[in-house]
Short mmCIF file of N, CA and C in Angstrom, two decimals:
data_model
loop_
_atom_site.label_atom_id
_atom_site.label_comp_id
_atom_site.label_asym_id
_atom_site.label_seq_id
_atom_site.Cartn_x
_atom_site.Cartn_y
_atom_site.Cartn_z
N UNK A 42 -37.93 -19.98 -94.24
CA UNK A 42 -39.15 -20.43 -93.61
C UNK A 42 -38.87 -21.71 -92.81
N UNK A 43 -38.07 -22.46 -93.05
CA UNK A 43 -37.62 -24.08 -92.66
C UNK A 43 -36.82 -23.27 -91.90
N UNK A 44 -36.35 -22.63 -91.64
CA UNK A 44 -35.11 -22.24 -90.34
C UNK A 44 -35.92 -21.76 -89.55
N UNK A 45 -37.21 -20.77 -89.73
CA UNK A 45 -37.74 -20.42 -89.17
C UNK A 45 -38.43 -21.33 -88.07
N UNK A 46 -39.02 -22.70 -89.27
CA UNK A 46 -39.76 -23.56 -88.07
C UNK A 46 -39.25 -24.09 -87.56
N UNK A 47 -37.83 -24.44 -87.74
CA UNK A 47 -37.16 -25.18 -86.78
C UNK A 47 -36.41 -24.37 -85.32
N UNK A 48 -36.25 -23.24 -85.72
CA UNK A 48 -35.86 -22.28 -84.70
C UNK A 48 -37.48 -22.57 -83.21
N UNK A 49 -38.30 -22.31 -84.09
CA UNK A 49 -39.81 -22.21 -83.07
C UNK A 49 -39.61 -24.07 -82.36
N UNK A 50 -39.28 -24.89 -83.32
CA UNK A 50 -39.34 -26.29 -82.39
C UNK A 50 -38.52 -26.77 -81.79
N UNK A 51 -37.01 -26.11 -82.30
CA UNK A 51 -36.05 -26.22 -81.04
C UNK A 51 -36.24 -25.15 -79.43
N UNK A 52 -37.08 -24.36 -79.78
CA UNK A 52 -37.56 -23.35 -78.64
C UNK A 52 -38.78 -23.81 -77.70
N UNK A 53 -39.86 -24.88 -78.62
CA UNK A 53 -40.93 -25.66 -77.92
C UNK A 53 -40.15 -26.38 -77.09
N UNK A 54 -38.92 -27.11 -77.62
CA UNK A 54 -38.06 -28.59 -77.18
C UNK A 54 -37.56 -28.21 -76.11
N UNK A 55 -36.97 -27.41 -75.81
CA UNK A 55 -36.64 -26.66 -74.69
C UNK A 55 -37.15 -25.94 -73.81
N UNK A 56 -38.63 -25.56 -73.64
CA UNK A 56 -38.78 -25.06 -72.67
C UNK A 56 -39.91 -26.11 -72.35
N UNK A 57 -39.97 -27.07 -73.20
CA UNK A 57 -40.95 -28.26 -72.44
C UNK A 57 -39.65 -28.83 -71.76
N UNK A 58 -38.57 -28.90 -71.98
CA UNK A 58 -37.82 -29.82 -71.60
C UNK A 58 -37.36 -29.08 -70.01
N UNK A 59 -37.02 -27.30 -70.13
CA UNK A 59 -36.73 -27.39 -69.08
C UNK A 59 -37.73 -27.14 -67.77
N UNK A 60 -39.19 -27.17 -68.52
CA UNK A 60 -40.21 -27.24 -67.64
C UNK A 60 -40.47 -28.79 -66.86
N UNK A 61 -39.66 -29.64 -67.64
CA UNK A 61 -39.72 -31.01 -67.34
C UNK A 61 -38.73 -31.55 -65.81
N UNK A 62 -37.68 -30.61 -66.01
CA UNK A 62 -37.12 -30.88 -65.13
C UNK A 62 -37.14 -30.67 -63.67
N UNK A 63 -38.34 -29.36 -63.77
CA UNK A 63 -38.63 -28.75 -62.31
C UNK A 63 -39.15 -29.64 -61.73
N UNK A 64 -39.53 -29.65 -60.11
CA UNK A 64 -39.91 -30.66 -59.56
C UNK A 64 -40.46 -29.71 -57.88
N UNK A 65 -41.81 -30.21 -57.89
CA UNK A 65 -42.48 -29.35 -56.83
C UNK A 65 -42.92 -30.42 -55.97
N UNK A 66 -42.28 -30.20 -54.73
CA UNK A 66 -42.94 -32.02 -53.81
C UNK A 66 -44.68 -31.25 -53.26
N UNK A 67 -44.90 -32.74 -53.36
CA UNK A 67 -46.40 -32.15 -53.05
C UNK A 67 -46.92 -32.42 -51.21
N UNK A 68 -45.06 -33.33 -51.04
CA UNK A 68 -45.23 -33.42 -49.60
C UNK A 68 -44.28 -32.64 -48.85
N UNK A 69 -44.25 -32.46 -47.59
CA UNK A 69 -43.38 -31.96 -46.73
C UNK A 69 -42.09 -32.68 -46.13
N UNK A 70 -40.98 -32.58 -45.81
CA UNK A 70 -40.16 -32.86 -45.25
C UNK A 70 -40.66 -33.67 -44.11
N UNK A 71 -41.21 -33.02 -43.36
CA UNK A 71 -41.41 -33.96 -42.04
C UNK A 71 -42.86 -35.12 -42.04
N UNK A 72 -43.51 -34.65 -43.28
CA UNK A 72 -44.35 -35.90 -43.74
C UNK A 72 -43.69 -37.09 -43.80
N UNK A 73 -42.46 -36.65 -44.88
CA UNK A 73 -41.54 -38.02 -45.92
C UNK A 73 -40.95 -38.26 -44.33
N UNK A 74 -40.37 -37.75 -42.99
CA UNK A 74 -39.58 -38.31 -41.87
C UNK A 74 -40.76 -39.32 -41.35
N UNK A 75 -42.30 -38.90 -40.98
CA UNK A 75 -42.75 -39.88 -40.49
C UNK A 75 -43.38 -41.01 -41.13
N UNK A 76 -43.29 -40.87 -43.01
CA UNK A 76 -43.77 -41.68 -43.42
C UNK A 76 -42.82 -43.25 -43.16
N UNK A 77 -41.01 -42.41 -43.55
CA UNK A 77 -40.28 -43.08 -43.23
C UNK A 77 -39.89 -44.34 -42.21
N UNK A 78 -40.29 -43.23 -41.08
CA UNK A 78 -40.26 -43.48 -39.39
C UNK A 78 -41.48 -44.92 -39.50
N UNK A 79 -42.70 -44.23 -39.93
CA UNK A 79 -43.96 -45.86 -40.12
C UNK A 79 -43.38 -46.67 -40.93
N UNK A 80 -42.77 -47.04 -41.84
CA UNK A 80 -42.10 -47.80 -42.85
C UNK A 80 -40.93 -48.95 -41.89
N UNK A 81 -40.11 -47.98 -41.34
CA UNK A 81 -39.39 -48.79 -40.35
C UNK A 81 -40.05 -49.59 -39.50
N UNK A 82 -41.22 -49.30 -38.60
CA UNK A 82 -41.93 -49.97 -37.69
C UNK A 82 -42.20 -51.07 -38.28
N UNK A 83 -43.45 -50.55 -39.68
CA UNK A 83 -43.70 -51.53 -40.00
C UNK A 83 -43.03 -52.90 -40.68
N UNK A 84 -41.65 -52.54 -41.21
CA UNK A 84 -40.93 -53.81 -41.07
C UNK A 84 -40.24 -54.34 -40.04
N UNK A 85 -39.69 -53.20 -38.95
CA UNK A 85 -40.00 -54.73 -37.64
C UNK A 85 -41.03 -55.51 -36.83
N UNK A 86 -42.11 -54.50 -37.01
CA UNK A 86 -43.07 -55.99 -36.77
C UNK A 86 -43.56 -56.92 -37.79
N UNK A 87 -42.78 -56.82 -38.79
CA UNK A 87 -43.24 -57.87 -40.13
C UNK A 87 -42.00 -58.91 -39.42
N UNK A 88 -41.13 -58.29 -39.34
CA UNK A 88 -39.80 -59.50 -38.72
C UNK A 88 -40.28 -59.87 -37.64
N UNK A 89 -40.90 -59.29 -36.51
CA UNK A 89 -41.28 -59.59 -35.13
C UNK A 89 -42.39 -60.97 -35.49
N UNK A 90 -43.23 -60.45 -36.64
CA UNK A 90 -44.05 -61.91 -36.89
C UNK A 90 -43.15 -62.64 -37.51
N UNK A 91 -42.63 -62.93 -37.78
CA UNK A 91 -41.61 -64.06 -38.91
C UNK A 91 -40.90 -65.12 -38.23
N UNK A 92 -40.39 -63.84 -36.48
CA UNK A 92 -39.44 -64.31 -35.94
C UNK A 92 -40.78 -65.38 -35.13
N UNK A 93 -41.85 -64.79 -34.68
CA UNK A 93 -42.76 -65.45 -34.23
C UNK A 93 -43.26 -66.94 -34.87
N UNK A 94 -43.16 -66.77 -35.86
CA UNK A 94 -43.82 -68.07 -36.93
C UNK A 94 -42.75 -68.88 -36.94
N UNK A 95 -41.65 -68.75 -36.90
CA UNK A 95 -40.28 -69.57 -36.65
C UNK A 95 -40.44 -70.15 -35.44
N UNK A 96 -40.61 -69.53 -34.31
CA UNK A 96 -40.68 -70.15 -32.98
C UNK A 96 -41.68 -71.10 -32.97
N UNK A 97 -43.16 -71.03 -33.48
CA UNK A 97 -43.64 -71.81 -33.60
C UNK A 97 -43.44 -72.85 -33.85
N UNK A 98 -42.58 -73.36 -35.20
CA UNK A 98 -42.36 -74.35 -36.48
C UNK A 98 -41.25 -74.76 -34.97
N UNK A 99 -40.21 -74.32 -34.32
CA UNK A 99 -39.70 -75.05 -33.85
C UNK A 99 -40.18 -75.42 -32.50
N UNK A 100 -41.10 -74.97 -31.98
CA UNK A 100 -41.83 -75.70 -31.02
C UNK A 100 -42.60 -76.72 -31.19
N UNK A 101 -43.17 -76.78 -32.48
CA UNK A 101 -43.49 -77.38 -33.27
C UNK A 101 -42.63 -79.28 -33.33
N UNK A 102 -41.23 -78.56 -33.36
CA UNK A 102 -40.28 -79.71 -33.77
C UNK A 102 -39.77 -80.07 -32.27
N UNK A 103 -40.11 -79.31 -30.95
CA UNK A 103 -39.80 -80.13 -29.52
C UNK A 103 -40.68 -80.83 -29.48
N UNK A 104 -42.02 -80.80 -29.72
CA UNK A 104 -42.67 -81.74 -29.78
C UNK A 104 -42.90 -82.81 -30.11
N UNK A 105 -42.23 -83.27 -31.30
CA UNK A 105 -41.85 -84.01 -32.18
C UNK A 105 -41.26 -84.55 -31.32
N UNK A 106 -39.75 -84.02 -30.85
CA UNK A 106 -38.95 -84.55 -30.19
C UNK A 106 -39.12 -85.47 -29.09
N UNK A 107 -39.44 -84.64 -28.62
CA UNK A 107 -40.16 -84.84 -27.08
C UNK A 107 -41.01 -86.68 -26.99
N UNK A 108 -42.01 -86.54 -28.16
CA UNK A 108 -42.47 -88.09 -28.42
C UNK A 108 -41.65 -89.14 -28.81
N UNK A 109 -40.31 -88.22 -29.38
CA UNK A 109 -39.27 -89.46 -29.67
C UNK A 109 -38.68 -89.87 -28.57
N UNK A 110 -38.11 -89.02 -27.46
CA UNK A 110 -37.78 -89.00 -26.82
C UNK A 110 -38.76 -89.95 -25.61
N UNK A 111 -39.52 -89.84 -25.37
CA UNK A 111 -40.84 -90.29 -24.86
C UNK A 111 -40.16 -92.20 -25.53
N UNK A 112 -40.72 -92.12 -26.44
CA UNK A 112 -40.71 -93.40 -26.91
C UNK A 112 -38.92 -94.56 -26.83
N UNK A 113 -38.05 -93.61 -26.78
CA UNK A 113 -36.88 -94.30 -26.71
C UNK A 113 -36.41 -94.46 -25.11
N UNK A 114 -36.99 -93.88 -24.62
CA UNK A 114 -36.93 -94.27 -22.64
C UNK A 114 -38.08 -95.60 -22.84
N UNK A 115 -38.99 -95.71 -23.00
CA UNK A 115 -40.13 -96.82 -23.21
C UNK A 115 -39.14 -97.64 -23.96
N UNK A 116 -38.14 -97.87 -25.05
CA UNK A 116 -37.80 -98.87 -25.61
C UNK A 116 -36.39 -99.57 -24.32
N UNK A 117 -35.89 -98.30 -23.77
CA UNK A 117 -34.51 -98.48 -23.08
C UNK A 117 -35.51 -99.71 -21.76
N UNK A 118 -36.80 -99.02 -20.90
CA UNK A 118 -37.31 -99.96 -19.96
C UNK A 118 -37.28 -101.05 -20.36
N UNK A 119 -38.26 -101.45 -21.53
CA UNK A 119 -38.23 -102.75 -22.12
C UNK A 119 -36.68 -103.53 -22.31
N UNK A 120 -35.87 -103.26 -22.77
CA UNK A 120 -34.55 -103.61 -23.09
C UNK A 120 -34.01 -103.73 -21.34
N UNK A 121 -34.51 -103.05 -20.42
CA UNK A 121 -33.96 -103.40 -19.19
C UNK A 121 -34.53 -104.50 -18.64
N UNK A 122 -35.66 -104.69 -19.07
CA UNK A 122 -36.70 -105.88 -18.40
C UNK A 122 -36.31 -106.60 -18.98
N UNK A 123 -36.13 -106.99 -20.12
CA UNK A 123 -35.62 -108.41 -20.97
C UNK A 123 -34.28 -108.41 -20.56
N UNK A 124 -33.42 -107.79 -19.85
CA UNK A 124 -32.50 -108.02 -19.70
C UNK A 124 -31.89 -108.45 -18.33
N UNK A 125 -33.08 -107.92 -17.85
CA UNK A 125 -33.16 -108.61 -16.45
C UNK A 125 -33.64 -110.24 -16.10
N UNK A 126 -34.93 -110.42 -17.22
CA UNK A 126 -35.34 -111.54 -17.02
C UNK A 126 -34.42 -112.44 -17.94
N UNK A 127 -33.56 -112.04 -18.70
CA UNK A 127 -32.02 -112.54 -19.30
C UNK A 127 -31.18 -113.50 -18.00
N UNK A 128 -31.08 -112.14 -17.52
CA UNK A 128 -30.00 -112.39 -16.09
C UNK A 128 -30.54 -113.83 -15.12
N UNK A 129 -32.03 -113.79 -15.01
CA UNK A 129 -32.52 -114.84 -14.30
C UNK A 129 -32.24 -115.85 -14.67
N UNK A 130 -32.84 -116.01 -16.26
CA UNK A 130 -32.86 -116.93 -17.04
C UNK A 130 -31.18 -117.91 -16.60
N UNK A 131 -30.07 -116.67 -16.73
CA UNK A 131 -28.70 -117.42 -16.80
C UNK A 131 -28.59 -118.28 -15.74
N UNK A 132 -28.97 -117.41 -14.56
CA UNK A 132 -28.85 -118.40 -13.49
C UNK A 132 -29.74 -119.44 -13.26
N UNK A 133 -30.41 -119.76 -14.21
CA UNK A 133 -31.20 -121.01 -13.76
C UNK A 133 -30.54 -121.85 -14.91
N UNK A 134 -30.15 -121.22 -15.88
CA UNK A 134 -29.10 -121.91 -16.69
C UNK A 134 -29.95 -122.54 -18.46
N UNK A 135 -31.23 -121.43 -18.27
CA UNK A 135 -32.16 -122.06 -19.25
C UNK A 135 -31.49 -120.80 -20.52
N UNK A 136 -30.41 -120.27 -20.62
CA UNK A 136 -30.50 -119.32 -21.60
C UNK A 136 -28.71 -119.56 -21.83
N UNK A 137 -29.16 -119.50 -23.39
CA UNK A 137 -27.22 -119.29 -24.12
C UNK A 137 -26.73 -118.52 -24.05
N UNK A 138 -25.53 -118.11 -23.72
CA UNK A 138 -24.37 -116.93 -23.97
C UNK A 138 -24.96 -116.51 -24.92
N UNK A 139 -25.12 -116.37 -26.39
CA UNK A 139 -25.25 -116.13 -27.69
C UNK A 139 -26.91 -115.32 -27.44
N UNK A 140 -27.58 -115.80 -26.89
CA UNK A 140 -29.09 -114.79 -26.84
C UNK A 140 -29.12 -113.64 -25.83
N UNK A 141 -27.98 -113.95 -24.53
CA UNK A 141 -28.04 -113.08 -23.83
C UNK A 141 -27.14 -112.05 -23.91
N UNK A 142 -26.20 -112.74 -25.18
CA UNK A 142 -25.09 -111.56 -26.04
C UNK A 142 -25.60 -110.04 -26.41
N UNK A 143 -26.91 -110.89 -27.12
CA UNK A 143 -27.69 -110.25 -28.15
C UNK A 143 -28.95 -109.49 -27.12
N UNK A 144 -29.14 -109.71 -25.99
CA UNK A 144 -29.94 -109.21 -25.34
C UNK A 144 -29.39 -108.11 -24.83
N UNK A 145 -28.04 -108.01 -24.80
CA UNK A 145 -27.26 -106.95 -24.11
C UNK A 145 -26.84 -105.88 -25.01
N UNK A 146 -26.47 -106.33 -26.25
CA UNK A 146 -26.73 -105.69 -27.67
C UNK A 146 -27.45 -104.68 -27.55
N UNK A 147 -28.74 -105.13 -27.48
CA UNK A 147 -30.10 -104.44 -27.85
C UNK A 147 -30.05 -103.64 -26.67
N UNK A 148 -30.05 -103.34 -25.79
CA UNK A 148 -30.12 -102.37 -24.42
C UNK A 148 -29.09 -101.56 -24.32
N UNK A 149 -28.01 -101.88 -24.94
CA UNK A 149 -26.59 -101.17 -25.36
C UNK A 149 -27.44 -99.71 -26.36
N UNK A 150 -27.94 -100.16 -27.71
CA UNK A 150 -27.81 -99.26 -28.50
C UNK A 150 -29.15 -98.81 -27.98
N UNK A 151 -30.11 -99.17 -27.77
CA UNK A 151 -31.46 -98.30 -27.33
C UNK A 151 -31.10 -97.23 -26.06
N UNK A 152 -30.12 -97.51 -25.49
CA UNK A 152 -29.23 -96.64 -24.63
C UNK A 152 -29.02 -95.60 -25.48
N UNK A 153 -28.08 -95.95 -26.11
CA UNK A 153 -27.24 -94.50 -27.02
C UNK A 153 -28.63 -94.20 -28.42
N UNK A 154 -29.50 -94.72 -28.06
CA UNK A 154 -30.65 -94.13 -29.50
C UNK A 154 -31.05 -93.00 -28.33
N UNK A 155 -31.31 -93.44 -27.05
CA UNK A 155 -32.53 -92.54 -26.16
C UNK A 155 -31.65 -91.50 -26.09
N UNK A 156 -30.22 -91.50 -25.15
CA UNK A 156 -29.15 -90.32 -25.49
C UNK A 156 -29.19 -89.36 -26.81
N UNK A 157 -28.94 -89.99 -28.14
CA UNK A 157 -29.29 -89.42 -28.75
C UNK A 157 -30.19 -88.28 -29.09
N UNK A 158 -31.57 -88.92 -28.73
CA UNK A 158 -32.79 -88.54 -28.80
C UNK A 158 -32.79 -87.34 -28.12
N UNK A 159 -32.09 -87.92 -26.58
CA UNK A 159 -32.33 -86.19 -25.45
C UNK A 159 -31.53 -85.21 -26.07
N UNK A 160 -30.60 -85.41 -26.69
CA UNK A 160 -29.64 -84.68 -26.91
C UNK A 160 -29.89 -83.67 -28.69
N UNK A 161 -30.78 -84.27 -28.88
CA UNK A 161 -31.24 -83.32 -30.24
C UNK A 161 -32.37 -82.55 -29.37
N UNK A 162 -33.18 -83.57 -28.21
CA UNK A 162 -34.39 -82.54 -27.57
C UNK A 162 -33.88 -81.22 -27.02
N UNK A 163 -32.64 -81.54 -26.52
CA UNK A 163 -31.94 -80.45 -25.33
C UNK A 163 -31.36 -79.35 -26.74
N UNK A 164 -30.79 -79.25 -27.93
CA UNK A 164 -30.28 -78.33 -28.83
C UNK A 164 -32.05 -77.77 -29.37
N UNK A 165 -32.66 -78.67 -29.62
CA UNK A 165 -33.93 -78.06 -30.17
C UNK A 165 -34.46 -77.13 -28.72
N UNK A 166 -35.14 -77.51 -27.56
CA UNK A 166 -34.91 -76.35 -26.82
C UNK A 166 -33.90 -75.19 -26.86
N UNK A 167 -33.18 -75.53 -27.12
CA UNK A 167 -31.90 -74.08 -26.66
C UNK A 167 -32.06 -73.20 -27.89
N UNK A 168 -32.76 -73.84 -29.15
CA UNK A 168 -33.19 -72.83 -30.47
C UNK A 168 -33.92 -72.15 -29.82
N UNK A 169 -35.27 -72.97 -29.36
CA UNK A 169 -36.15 -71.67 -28.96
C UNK A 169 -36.37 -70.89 -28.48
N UNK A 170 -35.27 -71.66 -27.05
CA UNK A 170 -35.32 -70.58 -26.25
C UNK A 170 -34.33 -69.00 -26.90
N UNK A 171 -33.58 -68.81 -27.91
CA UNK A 171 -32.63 -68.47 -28.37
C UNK A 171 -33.58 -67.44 -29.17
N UNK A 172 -34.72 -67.76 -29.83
CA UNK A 172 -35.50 -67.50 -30.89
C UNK A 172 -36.33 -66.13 -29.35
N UNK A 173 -36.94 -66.90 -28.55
CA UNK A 173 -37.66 -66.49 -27.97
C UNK A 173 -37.05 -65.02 -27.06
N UNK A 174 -35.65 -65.02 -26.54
CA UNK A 174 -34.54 -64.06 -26.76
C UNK A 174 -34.46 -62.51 -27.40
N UNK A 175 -34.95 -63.22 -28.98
CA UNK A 175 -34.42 -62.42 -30.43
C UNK A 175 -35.70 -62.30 -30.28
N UNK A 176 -37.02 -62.64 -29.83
CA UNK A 176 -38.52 -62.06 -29.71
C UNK A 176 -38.41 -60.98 -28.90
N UNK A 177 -37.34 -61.30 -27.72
CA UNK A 177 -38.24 -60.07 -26.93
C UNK A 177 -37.43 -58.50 -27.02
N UNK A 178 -36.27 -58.86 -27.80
CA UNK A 178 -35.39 -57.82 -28.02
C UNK A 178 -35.89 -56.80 -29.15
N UNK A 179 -36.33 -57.62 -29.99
CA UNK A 179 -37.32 -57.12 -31.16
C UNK A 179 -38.33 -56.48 -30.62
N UNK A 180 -38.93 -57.31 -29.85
CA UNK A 180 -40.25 -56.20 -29.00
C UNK A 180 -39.97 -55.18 -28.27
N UNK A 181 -38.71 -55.12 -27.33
CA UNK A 181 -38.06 -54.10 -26.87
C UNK A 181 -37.67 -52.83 -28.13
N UNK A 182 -37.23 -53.60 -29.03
CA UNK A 182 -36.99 -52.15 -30.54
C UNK A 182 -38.37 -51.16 -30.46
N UNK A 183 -39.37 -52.14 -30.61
CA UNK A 183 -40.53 -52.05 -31.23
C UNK A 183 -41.57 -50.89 -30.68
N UNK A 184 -41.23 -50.85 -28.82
CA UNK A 184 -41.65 -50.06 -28.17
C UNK A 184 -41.24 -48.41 -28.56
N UNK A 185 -39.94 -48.47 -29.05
CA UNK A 185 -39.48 -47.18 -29.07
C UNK A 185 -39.69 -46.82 -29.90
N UNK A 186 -39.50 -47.17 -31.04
CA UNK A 186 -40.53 -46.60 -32.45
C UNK A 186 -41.90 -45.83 -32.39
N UNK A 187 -42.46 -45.18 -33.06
CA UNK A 187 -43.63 -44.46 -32.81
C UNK A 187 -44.30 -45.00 -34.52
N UNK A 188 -45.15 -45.37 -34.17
CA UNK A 188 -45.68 -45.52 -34.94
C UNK A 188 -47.27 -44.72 -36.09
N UNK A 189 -47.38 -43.52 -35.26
CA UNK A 189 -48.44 -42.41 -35.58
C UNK A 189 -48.06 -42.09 -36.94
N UNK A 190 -48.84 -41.83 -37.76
CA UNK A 190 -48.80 -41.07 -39.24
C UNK A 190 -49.72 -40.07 -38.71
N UNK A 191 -49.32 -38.62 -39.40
CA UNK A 191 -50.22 -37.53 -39.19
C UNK A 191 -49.99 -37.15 -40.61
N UNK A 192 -51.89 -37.15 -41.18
CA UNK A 192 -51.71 -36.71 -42.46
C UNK A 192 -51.99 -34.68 -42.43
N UNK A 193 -51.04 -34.02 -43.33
CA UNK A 193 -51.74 -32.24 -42.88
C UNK A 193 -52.41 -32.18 -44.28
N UNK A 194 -53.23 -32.07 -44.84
CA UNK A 194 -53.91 -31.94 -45.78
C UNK A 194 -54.29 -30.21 -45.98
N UNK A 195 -53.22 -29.58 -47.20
CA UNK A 195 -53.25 -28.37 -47.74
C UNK A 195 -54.19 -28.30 -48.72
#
């Protein structure tokens, strides 16, 4: 009787098991291609915005620049004017070697600060423009993609 029931539950075990393994898609082949096909799109225009929100943040940072830049030409004028009215000063003989040392100092490095300055403005442009590049190549992808889902409902 015990062989018996175990014969019947190794026979349940198995044909649940190999009913388990069948597998009936409930979609079509060329459903799963265009679901695919939308899947792709939709992560390059998830990158197409990303790449977008990046360009921003660094336009963002020419601007920045740009006021630094702004402001270290305004420090270089000043440093030229005091250095001019330096120069007068000498020749009338009302000013020391030692202040007009130091006056020349100061117009020296506000020189190489403003250089500086252009010179991070001019690499921060060339990002964006670089970024802006990798925008439109992305948008060029983007065109060719199709993006239609057609649902066939059986």
């Amino acid at each position: 009787m015990k062989k018996i029931g175990f014969l019947l539950g190794c026979l349940v075990c198995l044909g649940s098991f190999a009913k388990a393994q069948t597998f009936t898609p409930k979609v079509s082949k060329d459903s799963v291609g265009i679901l695919m096909a939308r899947l792709e799109a939709v992560k390059a225009s998830a990158k197409l915005q990303s790449l977008k929100i990046k360009e921003a943040e660094e336009e963002n940072d020419v601007e920045k620049l740009r006021i630094k830049v702004l402001e270290a030409e305004g420090n270089v004028k000043a440093s030229a004017q005091d250095q001019a009215d330096a120069a007068e000063k000498t020749k009338a003989g009302n000013l020391d070697a030692k202040a007009a040392e130091k006056i020349a100092k100061k117009a020296k490095s506000d020189v190489v600060d403003a250089q500086k300055a252009l010179d991070r403005y001019n690499k921060q442009i060339e990002k964006v423009e670089n970024l802006r590049n990798e925008i439109k190549a992305e948008e060029r992808k983007l065109t060719y993609k199709k993006p239609y889902i057609v649902f066939d409902y059986k």
